[in-house]
Amino acid sequence: IALCVVSFARPAEAADVATGAKVFSANCAACHLKGNNIVMANKNLKKEALAQYGMNTPEAIITQVTNGKGAMPSFKAKLSSDEIESVAAYVLAQSENGWK
């Protein structure tokens, strides 16, 4: 039964890296261009830093983007949950590819 539910899930409900790239470009790139962090350079979006700070899962990134923390603002009023999930998928994909 679970296979049927997963197989018939609507694509719009799944995290979409292409959508995540667009949302990232419009909302995140000002501070995180190419995975960097202009506020705290060591807390960037590179694979090693994400792992070091426990931010290397979709859930962790979704929580950070939704609620904000420190200098990072909350985006829950600006972005939908689907957009936030897509940003998380994009960030993780880019971190795996070295932000090329």
Short mmCIF file of N, CA and C in Angstrom, two decimals:
data_model
loop_
_atom_site.label_atom_id
_atom_site.label_comp_id
_atom_site.label_asym_id
_atom_site.label_seq_id
_atom_site.Cartn_x
_atom_site.Cartn_y
_atom_site.Cartn_z
N ILE A 1 0.84 -1.19 0.00
CA ILE A 1 0.00 0.00 0.00
C ILE A 1 0.87 1.25 0.00
N ALA A 2 1.93 1.27 0.78
CA ALA A 2 2.81 2.43 0.83
C ALA A 2 3.40 2.73 -0.54
N LEU A 3 3.74 1.69 -1.27
CA LEU A 3 4.30 1.88 -2.61
C LEU A 3 3.30 2.58 -3.50
N CYS A 4 2.04 2.22 -3.40
CA CYS A 4 1.01 2.87 -4.21
C CYS A 4 0.86 4.34 -3.84
N VAL A 5 0.92 4.64 -2.57
CA VAL A 5 0.79 6.03 -2.13
C VAL A 5 1.96 6.85 -2.66
N VAL A 6 3.17 6.32 -2.54
CA VAL A 6 4.35 7.02 -3.01
C VAL A 6 4.33 7.15 -4.52
N SER A 7 3.92 6.11 -5.21
CA SER A 7 3.92 6.12 -6.66
C SER A 7 2.95 7.13 -7.24
N PHE A 8 1.87 7.41 -6.54
CA PHE A 8 0.86 8.31 -7.06
C PHE A 8 0.89 9.69 -6.43
N ALA A 9 1.96 10.00 -5.67
CA ALA A 9 2.08 11.33 -5.09
C ALA A 9 2.21 12.35 -6.22
N ARG A 10 1.54 13.47 -6.06
CA ARG A 10 1.60 14.50 -7.09
C ARG A 10 2.98 15.15 -7.11
N PRO A 11 3.56 15.37 -8.28
CA PRO A 11 4.88 15.99 -8.36
C PRO A 11 4.94 17.35 -7.68
N ALA A 12 3.88 18.10 -7.67
CA ALA A 12 3.88 19.43 -7.06
C ALA A 12 4.11 19.35 -5.56
N GLU A 13 3.84 18.20 -4.97
CA GLU A 13 4.01 18.05 -3.53
C GLU A 13 5.44 17.68 -3.17
N ALA A 14 6.19 17.21 -4.12
CA ALA A 14 7.56 16.80 -3.86
C ALA A 14 8.50 18.00 -3.97
N ALA A 15 9.59 17.94 -3.21
CA ALA A 15 10.59 18.99 -3.32
C ALA A 15 11.15 18.99 -4.73
N ASP A 16 11.29 20.15 -5.30
CA ASP A 16 11.71 20.30 -6.68
C ASP A 16 12.96 21.17 -6.73
N VAL A 17 14.08 20.59 -7.16
CA VAL A 17 15.35 21.30 -7.18
C VAL A 17 15.30 22.51 -8.12
N ALA A 18 14.64 22.38 -9.26
CA ALA A 18 14.56 23.51 -10.20
C ALA A 18 13.79 24.68 -9.59
N THR A 19 12.69 24.38 -8.91
CA THR A 19 11.95 25.43 -8.21
C THR A 19 12.81 25.99 -7.09
N GLY A 20 13.50 25.12 -6.38
CA GLY A 20 14.38 25.55 -5.30
C GLY A 20 15.45 26.52 -5.79
N ALA A 21 15.98 26.28 -6.99
CA ALA A 21 17.00 27.17 -7.55
C ALA A 21 16.43 28.57 -7.79
N LYS A 22 15.21 28.63 -8.30
CA LYS A 22 14.57 29.92 -8.55
C LYS A 22 14.28 30.66 -7.24
N VAL A 23 13.75 29.93 -6.27
CA VAL A 23 13.42 30.54 -4.97
C VAL A 23 14.71 30.99 -4.28
N PHE A 24 15.75 30.17 -4.34
CA PHE A 24 17.04 30.52 -3.74
C PHE A 24 17.59 31.79 -4.37
N SER A 25 17.56 31.84 -5.69
CA SER A 25 18.07 33.00 -6.40
C SER A 25 17.34 34.29 -5.99
N ALA A 26 16.04 34.19 -5.82
CA ALA A 26 15.23 35.36 -5.49
C ALA A 26 15.28 35.75 -4.01
N ASN A 27 15.56 34.80 -3.13
CA ASN A 27 15.44 35.07 -1.69
C ASN A 27 16.69 34.83 -0.85
N CYS A 28 17.60 34.02 -1.34
CA CYS A 28 18.72 33.59 -0.50
C CYS A 28 20.09 34.02 -1.02
N ALA A 29 20.19 34.19 -2.34
CA ALA A 29 21.49 34.43 -2.96
C ALA A 29 22.16 35.72 -2.49
N ALA A 30 21.40 36.69 -2.04
CA ALA A 30 22.02 37.94 -1.57
C ALA A 30 23.01 37.68 -0.44
N CYS A 31 22.70 36.72 0.41
CA CYS A 31 23.61 36.37 1.52
C CYS A 31 24.37 35.07 1.28
N HIS A 32 23.84 34.21 0.40
CA HIS A 32 24.41 32.87 0.23
C HIS A 32 24.82 32.55 -1.19
N LEU A 33 25.26 33.54 -1.96
CA LEU A 33 25.67 33.33 -3.34
C LEU A 33 26.75 32.26 -3.41
N LYS A 34 26.55 31.29 -4.26
CA LYS A 34 27.48 30.16 -4.47
C LYS A 34 27.75 29.40 -3.18
N GLY A 35 26.76 29.38 -2.27
CA GLY A 35 26.90 28.61 -1.04
C GLY A 35 27.67 29.31 0.05
N ASN A 36 28.05 30.54 -0.16
CA ASN A 36 28.80 31.28 0.85
C ASN A 36 27.84 31.90 1.87
N ASN A 37 28.38 32.58 2.85
CA ASN A 37 27.60 33.29 3.85
C ASN A 37 28.29 34.61 4.12
N ILE A 38 27.68 35.72 3.72
CA ILE A 38 28.34 37.02 3.87
C ILE A 38 28.32 37.52 5.31
N VAL A 39 27.47 36.96 6.15
CA VAL A 39 27.39 37.40 7.54
C VAL A 39 28.36 36.63 8.42
N MET A 40 28.36 35.31 8.30
CA MET A 40 29.25 34.44 9.07
C MET A 40 29.89 33.45 8.10
N ALA A 41 31.06 33.79 7.61
CA ALA A 41 31.71 33.03 6.54
C ALA A 41 31.85 31.54 6.83
N ASN A 42 32.09 31.18 8.06
CA ASN A 42 32.29 29.76 8.40
C ASN A 42 30.98 28.97 8.40
N LYS A 43 29.86 29.64 8.52
CA LYS A 43 28.56 28.96 8.51
C LYS A 43 27.93 29.10 7.13
N ASN A 44 28.64 28.54 6.15
CA ASN A 44 28.18 28.61 4.77
C ASN A 44 27.35 27.38 4.42
N LEU A 45 27.03 27.24 3.16
CA LEU A 45 26.19 26.13 2.71
C LEU A 45 26.98 25.05 2.00
N LYS A 46 28.27 25.00 2.25
CA LYS A 46 29.12 23.96 1.66
C LYS A 46 28.90 22.67 2.45
N LYS A 47 29.15 21.56 1.80
CA LYS A 47 28.87 20.24 2.37
C LYS A 47 29.50 20.06 3.76
N GLU A 48 30.75 20.45 3.90
CA GLU A 48 31.45 20.25 5.17
C GLU A 48 30.83 21.08 6.29
N ALA A 49 30.50 22.32 6.00
CA ALA A 49 29.90 23.20 7.01
C ALA A 49 28.51 22.73 7.38
N LEU A 50 27.73 22.30 6.40
CA LEU A 50 26.39 21.79 6.71
C LEU A 50 26.49 20.60 7.66
N ALA A 51 27.44 19.71 7.40
CA ALA A 51 27.62 18.55 8.27
C ALA A 51 28.11 18.98 9.66
N GLN A 52 29.06 19.89 9.71
CA GLN A 52 29.63 20.35 10.98
C GLN A 52 28.57 20.96 11.88
N TYR A 53 27.63 21.69 11.30
CA TYR A 53 26.61 22.39 12.10
C TYR A 53 25.27 21.65 12.14
N GLY A 54 25.25 20.39 11.70
CA GLY A 54 24.02 19.59 11.76
C GLY A 54 22.92 20.10 10.85
N MET A 55 23.31 20.70 9.75
CA MET A 55 22.34 21.27 8.81
C MET A 55 22.31 20.48 7.49
N ASN A 56 22.72 19.23 7.51
CA ASN A 56 22.84 18.45 6.29
C ASN A 56 21.66 17.51 6.04
N THR A 57 20.50 17.89 6.52
CA THR A 57 19.28 17.13 6.24
C THR A 57 18.20 18.10 5.75
N PRO A 58 17.27 17.61 4.97
CA PRO A 58 16.18 18.49 4.55
C PRO A 58 15.45 19.10 5.74
N GLU A 59 15.21 18.30 6.75
CA GLU A 59 14.47 18.77 7.93
C GLU A 59 15.17 19.94 8.62
N ALA A 60 16.49 19.84 8.77
CA ALA A 60 17.25 20.91 9.43
C ALA A 60 17.20 22.20 8.62
N ILE A 61 17.35 22.08 7.32
CA ILE A 61 17.31 23.28 6.47
C ILE A 61 15.91 23.87 6.44
N ILE A 62 14.91 23.02 6.35
CA ILE A 62 13.52 23.49 6.36
C ILE A 62 13.24 24.27 7.65
N THR A 63 13.68 23.74 8.78
CA THR A 63 13.48 24.41 10.06
C THR A 63 14.18 25.77 10.08
N GLN A 64 15.42 25.81 9.61
CA GLN A 64 16.19 27.06 9.59
C GLN A 64 15.54 28.11 8.70
N VAL A 65 15.13 27.71 7.50
CA VAL A 65 14.52 28.66 6.57
C VAL A 65 13.15 29.11 7.08
N THR A 66 12.40 28.19 7.64
CA THR A 66 11.07 28.51 8.14
C THR A 66 11.13 29.46 9.33
N ASN A 67 11.98 29.16 10.30
CA ASN A 67 11.99 29.90 11.56
C ASN A 67 13.07 30.96 11.68
N GLY A 68 14.10 30.87 10.84
CA GLY A 68 15.22 31.78 10.97
C GLY A 68 16.02 31.46 12.21
N LYS A 69 17.18 32.13 12.36
CA LYS A 69 18.00 31.94 13.55
C LYS A 69 19.14 32.94 13.48
N GLY A 70 19.39 33.64 14.55
CA GLY A 70 20.46 34.63 14.55
C GLY A 70 20.19 35.71 13.52
N ALA A 71 21.15 35.96 12.65
CA ALA A 71 21.01 36.99 11.62
C ALA A 71 20.10 36.57 10.47
N MET A 72 19.80 35.28 10.38
CA MET A 72 18.94 34.81 9.28
C MET A 72 17.48 35.01 9.65
N PRO A 73 16.73 35.69 8.79
CA PRO A 73 15.31 35.91 9.08
C PRO A 73 14.47 34.67 8.80
N SER A 74 13.29 34.66 9.34
CA SER A 74 12.30 33.63 9.06
C SER A 74 11.67 33.91 7.69
N PHE A 75 11.43 32.86 6.93
CA PHE A 75 10.79 33.01 5.63
C PHE A 75 9.40 32.39 5.60
N LYS A 76 8.86 32.02 6.78
CA LYS A 76 7.56 31.35 6.79
C LYS A 76 6.42 32.23 6.30
N ALA A 77 6.54 33.53 6.43
CA ALA A 77 5.49 34.42 5.94
C ALA A 77 5.66 34.75 4.45
N LYS A 78 6.86 34.54 3.94
CA LYS A 78 7.16 34.91 2.56
C LYS A 78 7.10 33.74 1.59
N LEU A 79 7.47 32.54 2.05
CA LEU A 79 7.55 31.37 1.17
C LEU A 79 6.57 30.29 1.63
N SER A 80 6.04 29.56 0.67
CA SER A 80 5.16 28.44 1.00
C SER A 80 6.00 27.27 1.51
N SER A 81 5.37 26.30 2.13
CA SER A 81 6.10 25.13 2.61
C SER A 81 6.72 24.36 1.43
N ASP A 82 6.04 24.31 0.29
CA ASP A 82 6.60 23.66 -0.89
C ASP A 82 7.85 24.38 -1.38
N GLU A 83 7.83 25.71 -1.36
CA GLU A 83 9.00 26.48 -1.78
C GLU A 83 10.17 26.26 -0.82
N ILE A 84 9.88 26.21 0.46
CA ILE A 84 10.93 25.98 1.45
C ILE A 84 11.51 24.58 1.30
N GLU A 85 10.67 23.58 1.08
CA GLU A 85 11.15 22.22 0.84
C GLU A 85 12.01 22.16 -0.41
N SER A 86 11.62 22.90 -1.44
CA SER A 86 12.39 22.93 -2.68
C SER A 86 13.74 23.62 -2.49
N VAL A 87 13.78 24.67 -1.69
CA VAL A 87 15.05 25.34 -1.37
C VAL A 87 15.96 24.36 -0.65
N ALA A 88 15.43 23.61 0.30
CA ALA A 88 16.23 22.63 1.04
C ALA A 88 16.81 21.59 0.08
N ALA A 89 16.00 21.10 -0.84
CA ALA A 89 16.48 20.11 -1.83
C ALA A 89 17.57 20.72 -2.69
N TYR A 90 17.38 21.97 -3.10
CA TYR A 90 18.38 22.66 -3.93
C TYR A 90 19.70 22.84 -3.16
N VAL A 91 19.62 23.30 -1.93
CA VAL A 91 20.83 23.53 -1.13
C VAL A 91 21.60 22.22 -0.95
N LEU A 92 20.91 21.14 -0.63
CA LEU A 92 21.59 19.86 -0.45
C LEU A 92 22.19 19.36 -1.76
N ALA A 93 21.48 19.52 -2.86
CA ALA A 93 22.00 19.09 -4.16
C ALA A 93 23.24 19.91 -4.53
N GLN A 94 23.17 21.21 -4.32
CA GLN A 94 24.31 22.07 -4.64
C GLN A 94 25.51 21.76 -3.74
N SER A 95 25.25 21.48 -2.47
CA SER A 95 26.35 21.17 -1.57
C SER A 95 27.06 19.89 -2.00
N GLU A 96 26.30 18.94 -2.50
CA GLU A 96 26.89 17.68 -3.00
C GLU A 96 27.72 17.92 -4.26
N ASN A 97 27.34 18.93 -5.05
CA ASN A 97 28.04 19.23 -6.31
C ASN A 97 29.07 20.34 -6.17
N GLY A 98 29.37 20.75 -4.95
CA GLY A 98 30.37 21.78 -4.74
C GLY A 98 29.94 23.18 -5.20
N TRP A 99 28.64 23.43 -5.26
CA TRP A 99 28.08 24.73 -5.65
C TRP A 99 28.61 25.19 -7.00
N LYS A 100 28.61 24.26 -7.96
CA LYS A 100 29.05 24.59 -9.34
C LYS A 100 27.89 25.08 -10.16
#
